[in-house]
Short mmCIF file of C-alpha atoms and ligand atoms in Angstrom, two decimals:
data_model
loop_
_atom_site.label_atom_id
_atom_site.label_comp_id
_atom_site.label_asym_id
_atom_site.label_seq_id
_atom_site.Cartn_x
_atom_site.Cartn_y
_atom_site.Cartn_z
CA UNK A 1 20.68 -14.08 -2.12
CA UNK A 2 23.35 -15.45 -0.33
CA UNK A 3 24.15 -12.15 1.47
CA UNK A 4 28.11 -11.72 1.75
CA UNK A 5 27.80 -8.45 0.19
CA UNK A 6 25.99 -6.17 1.84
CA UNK A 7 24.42 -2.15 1.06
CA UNK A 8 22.85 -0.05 3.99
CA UNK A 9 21.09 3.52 2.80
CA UNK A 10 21.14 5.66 5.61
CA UNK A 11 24.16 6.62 7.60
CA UNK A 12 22.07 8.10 10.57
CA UNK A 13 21.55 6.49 14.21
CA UNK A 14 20.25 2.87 12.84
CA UNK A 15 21.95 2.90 9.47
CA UNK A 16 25.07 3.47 11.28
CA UNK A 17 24.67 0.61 14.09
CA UNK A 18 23.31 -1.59 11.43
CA UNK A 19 26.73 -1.23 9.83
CA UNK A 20 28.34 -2.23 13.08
CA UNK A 21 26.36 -5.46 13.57
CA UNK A 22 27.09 -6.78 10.09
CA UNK A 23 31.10 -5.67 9.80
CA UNK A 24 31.57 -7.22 13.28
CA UNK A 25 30.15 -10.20 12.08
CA UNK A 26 33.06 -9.79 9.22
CA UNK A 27 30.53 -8.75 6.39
CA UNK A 28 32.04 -6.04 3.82
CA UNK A 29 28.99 -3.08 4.19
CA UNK A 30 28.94 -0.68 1.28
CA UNK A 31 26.63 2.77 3.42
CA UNK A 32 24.91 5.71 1.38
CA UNK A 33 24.04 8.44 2.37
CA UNK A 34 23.01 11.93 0.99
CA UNK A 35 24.60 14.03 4.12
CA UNK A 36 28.56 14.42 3.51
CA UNK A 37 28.69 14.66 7.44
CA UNK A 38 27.56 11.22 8.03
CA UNK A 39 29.82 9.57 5.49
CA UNK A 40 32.64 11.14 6.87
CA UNK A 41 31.36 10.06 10.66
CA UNK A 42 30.57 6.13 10.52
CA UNK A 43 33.72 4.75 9.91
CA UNK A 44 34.81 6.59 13.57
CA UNK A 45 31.36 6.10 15.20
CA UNK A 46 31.39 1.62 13.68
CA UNK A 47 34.66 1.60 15.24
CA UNK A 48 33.33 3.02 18.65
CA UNK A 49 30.37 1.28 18.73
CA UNK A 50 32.59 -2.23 17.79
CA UNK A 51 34.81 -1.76 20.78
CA UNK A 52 32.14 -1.42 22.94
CA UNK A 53 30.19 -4.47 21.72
CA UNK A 54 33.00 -6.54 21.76
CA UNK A 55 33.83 -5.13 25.17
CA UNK A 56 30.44 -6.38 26.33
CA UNK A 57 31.15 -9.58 24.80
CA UNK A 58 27.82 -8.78 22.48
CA UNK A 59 29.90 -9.16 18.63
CA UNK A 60 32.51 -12.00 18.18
CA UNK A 61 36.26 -10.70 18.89
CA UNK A 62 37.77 -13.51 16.81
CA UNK A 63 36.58 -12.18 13.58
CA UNK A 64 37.76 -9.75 11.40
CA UNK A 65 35.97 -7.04 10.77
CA UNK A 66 34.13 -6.19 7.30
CA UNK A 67 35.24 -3.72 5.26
CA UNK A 68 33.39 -0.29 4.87
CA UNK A 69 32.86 2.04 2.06
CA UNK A 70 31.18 4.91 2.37
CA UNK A 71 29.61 6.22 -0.41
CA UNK A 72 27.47 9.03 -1.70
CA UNK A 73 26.00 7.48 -4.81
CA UNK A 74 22.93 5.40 -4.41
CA UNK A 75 24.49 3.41 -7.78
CA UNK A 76 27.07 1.61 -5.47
CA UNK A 77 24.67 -0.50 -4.41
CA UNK A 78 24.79 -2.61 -7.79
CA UNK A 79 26.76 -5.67 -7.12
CA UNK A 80 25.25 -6.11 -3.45
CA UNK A 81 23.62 -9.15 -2.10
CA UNK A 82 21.13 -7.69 0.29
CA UNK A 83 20.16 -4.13 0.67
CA UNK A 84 18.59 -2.58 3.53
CA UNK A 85 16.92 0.55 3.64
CA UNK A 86 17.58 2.58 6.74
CA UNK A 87 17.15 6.49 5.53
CA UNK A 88 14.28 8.96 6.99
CA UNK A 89 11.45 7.50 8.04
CA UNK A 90 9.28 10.05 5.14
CA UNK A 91 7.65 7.56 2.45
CA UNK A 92 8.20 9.64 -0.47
CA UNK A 93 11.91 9.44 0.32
CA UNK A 94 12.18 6.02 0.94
CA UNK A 95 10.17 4.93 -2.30
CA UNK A 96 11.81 7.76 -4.08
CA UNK A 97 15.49 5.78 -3.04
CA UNK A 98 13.88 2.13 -3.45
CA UNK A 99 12.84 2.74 -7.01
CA UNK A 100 16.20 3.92 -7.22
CA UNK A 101 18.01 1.05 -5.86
CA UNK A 102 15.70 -1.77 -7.72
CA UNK A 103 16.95 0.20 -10.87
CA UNK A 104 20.62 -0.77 -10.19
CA UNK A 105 20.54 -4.15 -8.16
CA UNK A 106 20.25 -8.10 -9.42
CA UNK A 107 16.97 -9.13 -9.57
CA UNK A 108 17.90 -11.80 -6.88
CA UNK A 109 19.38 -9.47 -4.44
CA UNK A 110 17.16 -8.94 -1.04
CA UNK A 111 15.76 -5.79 -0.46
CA UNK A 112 15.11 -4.56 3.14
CA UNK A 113 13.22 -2.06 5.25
CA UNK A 114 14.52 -0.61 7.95
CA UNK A 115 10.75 1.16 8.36
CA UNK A 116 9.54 2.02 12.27
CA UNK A 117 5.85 2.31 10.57
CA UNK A 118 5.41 2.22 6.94
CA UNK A 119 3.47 -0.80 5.64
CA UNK A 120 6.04 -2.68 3.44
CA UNK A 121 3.21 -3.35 0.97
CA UNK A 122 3.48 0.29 0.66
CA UNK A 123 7.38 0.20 -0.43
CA UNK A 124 6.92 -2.59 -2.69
CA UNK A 125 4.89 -0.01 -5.02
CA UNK A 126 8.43 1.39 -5.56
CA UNK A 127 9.87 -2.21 -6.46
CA UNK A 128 10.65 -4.06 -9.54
CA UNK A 129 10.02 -7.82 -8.92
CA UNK A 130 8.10 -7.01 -5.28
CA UNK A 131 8.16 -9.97 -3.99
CA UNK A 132 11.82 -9.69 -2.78
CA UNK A 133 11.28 -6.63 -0.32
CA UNK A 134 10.58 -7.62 3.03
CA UNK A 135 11.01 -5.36 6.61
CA UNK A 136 13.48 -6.46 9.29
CA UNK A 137 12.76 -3.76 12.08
CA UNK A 138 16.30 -3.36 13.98
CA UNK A 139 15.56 -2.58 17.52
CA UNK A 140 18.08 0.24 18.50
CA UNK A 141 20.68 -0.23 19.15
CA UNK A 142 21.15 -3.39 16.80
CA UNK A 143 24.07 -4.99 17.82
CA UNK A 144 23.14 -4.94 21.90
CA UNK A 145 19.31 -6.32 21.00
CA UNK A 146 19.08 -9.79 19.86
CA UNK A 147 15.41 -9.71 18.70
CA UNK A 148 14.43 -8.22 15.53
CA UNK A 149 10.60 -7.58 13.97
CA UNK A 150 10.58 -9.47 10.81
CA UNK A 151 7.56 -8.11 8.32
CA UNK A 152 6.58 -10.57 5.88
CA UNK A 153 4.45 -7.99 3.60
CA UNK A 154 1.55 -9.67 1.19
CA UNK A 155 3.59 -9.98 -2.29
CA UNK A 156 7.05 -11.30 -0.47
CA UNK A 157 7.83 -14.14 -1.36
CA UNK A 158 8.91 -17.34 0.33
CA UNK A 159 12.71 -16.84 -0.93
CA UNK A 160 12.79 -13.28 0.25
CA UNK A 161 11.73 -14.38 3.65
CA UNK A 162 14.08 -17.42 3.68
CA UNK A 163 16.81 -15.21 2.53
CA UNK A 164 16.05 -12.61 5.33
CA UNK A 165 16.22 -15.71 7.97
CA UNK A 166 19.63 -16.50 6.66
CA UNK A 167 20.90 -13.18 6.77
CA UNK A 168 19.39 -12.68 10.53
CA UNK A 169 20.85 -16.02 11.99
CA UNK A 170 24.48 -14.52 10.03
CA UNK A 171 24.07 -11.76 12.22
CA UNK A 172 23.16 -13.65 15.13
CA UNK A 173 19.49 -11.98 15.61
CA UNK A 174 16.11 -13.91 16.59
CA UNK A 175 13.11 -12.72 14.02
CA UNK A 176 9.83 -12.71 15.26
CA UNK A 177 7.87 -13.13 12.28
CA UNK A 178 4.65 -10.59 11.96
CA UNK A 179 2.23 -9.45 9.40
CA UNK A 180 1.94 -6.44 7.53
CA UNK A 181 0.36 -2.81 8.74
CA UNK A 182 0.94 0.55 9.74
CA UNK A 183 3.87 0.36 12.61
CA UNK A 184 3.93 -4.29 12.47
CA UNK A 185 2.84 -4.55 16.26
CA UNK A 186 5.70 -3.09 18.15
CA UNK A 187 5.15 1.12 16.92
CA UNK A 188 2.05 0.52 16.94
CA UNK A 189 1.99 0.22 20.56
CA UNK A 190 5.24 1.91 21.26
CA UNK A 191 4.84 5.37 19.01
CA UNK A 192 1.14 5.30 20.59
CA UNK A 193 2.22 5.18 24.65
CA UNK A 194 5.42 7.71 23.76
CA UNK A 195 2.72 10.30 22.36
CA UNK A 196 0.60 9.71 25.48
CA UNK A 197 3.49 10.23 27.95
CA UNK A 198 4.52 12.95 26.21
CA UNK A 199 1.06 14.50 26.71
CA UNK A 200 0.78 13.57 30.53
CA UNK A 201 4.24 15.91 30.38
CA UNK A 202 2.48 18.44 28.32
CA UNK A 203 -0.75 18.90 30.72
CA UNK A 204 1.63 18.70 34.06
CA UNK A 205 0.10 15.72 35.47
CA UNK A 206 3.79 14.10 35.63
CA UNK A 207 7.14 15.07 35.00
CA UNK A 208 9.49 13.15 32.93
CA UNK A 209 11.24 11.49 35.19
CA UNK A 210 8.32 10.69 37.12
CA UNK A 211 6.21 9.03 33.67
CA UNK A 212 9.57 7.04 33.21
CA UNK A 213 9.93 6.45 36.92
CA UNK A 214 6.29 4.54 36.56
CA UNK A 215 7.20 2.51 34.14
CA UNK A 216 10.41 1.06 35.31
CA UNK A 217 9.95 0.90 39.01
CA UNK A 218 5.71 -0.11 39.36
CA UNK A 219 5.78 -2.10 35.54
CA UNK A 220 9.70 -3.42 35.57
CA UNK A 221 9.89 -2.38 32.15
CA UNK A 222 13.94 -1.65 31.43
CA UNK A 223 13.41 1.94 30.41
CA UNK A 224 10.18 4.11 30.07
CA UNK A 225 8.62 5.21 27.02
CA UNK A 226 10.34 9.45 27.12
CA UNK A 227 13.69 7.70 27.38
CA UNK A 228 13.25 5.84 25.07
CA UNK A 229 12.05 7.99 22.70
CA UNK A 230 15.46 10.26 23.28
CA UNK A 231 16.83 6.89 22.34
CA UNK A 232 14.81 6.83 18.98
CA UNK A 233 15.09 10.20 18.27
CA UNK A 234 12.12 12.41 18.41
CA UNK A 235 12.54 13.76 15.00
CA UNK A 236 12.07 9.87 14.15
CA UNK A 237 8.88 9.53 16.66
CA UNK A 238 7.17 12.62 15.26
CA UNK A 239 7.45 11.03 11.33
CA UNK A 240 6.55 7.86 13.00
CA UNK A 241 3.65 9.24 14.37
CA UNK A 242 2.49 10.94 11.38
CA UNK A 243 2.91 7.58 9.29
CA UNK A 244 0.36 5.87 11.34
CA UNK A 245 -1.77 8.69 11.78
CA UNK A 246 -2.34 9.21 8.34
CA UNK A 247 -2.77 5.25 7.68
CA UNK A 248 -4.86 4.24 10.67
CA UNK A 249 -7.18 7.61 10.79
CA UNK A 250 -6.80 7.24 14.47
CA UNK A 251 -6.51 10.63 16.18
CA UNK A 252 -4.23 9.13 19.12
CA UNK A 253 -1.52 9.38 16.71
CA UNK A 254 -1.77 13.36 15.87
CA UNK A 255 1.77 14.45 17.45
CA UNK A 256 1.23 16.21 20.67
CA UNK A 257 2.25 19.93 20.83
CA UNK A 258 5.43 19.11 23.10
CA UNK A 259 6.89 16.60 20.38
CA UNK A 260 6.49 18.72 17.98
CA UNK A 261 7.94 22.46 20.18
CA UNK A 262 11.37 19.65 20.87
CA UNK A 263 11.37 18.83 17.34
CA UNK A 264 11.06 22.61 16.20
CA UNK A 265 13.58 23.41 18.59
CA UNK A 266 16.16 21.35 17.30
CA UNK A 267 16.13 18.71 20.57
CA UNK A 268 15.85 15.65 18.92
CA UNK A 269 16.94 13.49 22.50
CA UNK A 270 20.76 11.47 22.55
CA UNK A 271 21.39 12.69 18.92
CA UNK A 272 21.60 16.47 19.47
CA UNK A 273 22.31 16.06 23.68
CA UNK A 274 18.64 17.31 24.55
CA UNK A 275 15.69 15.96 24.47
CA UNK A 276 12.97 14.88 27.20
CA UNK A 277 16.32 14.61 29.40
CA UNK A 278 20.09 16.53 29.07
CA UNK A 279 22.73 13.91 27.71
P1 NAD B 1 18.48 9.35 11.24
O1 NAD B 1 17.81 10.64 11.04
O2 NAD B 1 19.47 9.22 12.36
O3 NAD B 1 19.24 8.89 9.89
C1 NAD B 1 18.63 8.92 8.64
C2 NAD B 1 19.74 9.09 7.61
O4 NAD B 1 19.18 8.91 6.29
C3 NAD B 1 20.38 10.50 7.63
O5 NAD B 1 21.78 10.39 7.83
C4 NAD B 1 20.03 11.07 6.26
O6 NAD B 1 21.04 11.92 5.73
C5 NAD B 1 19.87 9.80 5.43
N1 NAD B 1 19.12 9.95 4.18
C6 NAD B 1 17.99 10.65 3.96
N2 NAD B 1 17.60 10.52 2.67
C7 NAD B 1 18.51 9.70 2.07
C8 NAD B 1 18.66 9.19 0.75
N3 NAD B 1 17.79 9.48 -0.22
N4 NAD B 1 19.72 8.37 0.50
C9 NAD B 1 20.61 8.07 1.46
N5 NAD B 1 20.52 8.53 2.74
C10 NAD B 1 19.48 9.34 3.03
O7 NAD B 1 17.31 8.27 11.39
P2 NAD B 1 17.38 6.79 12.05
O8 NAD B 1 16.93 6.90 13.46
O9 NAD B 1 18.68 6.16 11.70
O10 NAD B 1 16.19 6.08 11.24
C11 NAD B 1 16.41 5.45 9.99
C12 NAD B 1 15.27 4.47 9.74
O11 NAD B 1 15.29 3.47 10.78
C13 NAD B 1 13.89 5.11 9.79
O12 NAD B 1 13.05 4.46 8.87
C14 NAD B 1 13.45 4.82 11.22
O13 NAD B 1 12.06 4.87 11.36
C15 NAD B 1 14.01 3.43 11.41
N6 NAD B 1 14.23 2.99 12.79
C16 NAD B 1 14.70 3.86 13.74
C17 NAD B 1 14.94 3.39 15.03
C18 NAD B 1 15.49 4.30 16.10
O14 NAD B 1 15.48 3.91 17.27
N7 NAD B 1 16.02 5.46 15.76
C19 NAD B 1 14.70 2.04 15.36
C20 NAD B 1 14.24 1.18 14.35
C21 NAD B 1 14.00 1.66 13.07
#
């Protein structure tokens, strides 16, 4: 596991920006992807998103940057040291893809989970030799944040989690190390408060501005919680929501009619230019 070589499924908003953190730390980054759009896209959105880092002195200038190869077939990721998992957040498609990827890889390699809320005891179902899947929750965007969630799930082993520490302080992120369960701690929290602003929105009591305004100004948190889920995507917070829903049976989950009208509309926040706000 000594993870040079690197595979990231998922060429979307975190698969992407995952892509950028590693190559600008000089690792070679083999992406996947199913959608012909986004494999034709990261190369051009790494390269933006590397000038910018480097502008804000967040990756290393003096370093030459990892090679990319973007790829459609999930077989690519043979030879790799370490993959991580960054596709829709829907379970059947991620265990569907990790069954698919523990096919082809060495039984050393590292597998990861990108997951906002799926317990990674869950994945490991999908997993030959279990024990070597572990979560590393990226906060967004991943090479600006420094602090990652790292899940140690029940069956991973101590290797897999040493392995994942190595590959974090190559990358120049701080774990915090947490325990398995639907959404680790921070979705748990987060998805929970988004769906509850969302619904202040929904019954008129606030607008959005005014919810985020709250936040920021009275709490001093750095952005409120309908920003950030434009941020997220809300396409992302509405499978979110229905992950932990359907694991915790807690009805303050259930996505609230507004989320789900955006999402039906097609405003998914930054990623389509509308969302709770215009971008
Ligand atoms: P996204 O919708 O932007 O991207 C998902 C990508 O996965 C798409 O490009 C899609 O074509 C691709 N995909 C779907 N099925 C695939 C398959 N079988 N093989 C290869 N590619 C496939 O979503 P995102 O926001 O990048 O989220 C990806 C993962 O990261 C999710 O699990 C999400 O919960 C998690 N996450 C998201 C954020 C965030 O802020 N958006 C933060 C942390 C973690």
């Amino acid at each position: 596991m000594s993870g040079e070589r690197l595979a990231v499924l998922g060429a979307g908003v975190m698969g992407t920006a995952i892509t950028t953190l590693a190559a600008g730390h000089g690792l070679p980054v083999t992406v996947v992807d199913v959608n012909p759009g986004r494999l034709a896209a990261v190369r051009d959105d790494v390269r933006g998103q590397l000038r910018l880092a480097q502008l804000m002195g967040k990756l290393p200038r003096d370093v030459e940057t990892g090679e990319i190869t973007a790829v459609a077939d999930v077989t690519a990721v043979a030879d790799a040291d370490v993959v991580i998992e960054s596709i829709t957040e829907r379970p059947e498609l991620k265990a569907k893809v990790l069954a698919e990827v523990s096919a082809v890889v060495r039984p050393g390699a590292l597998l990861v989970s990108n997951t906002s809320a799926i317990p990674i005891d869950e994945l490991a179902a999908s997993v030959t030799h279990p024990g070597r899947l572990v979560g590393i929750h990226f906060m967004n965007p991943p090479y600006l944040i420094r602090a990652v969630e790292l899940i140690r799930g029940p069956r991973s082993t101590d290797t897999a989690m040493a392995a994942a520490a190595a590959l974090l302080a190559r990358l120049g992120r701080e774990p915090v190390v947490v325990g398995d369960g639907p959404g680790f701690v921070i979705n748990r929290i987060l998805q929970r408060s988004i769906n509850e602003a969302a619904r202040i929105v929904e019954e008129g009591i606030a607008t959005p501005e005014a919810v985020d305004a709250a936040f920021t100004g009275c709490l001093g948190h750095a952005t409120g919680p309908l920003a950030t889920a434009d941020l997220i995507g809300l396409d992302n917070v509405v499978d979110s929501l229905r992950v932990l829903r359907e694991r915790t049976g807690d009805a303050g989950y259930e996505p609230c009619a507004l989320l789900l009208r955006k999402v039906a509309d097609g405003d998914f926040g930054r990623k389509t230019g509308q969302g709770f706000y215009h971008h």
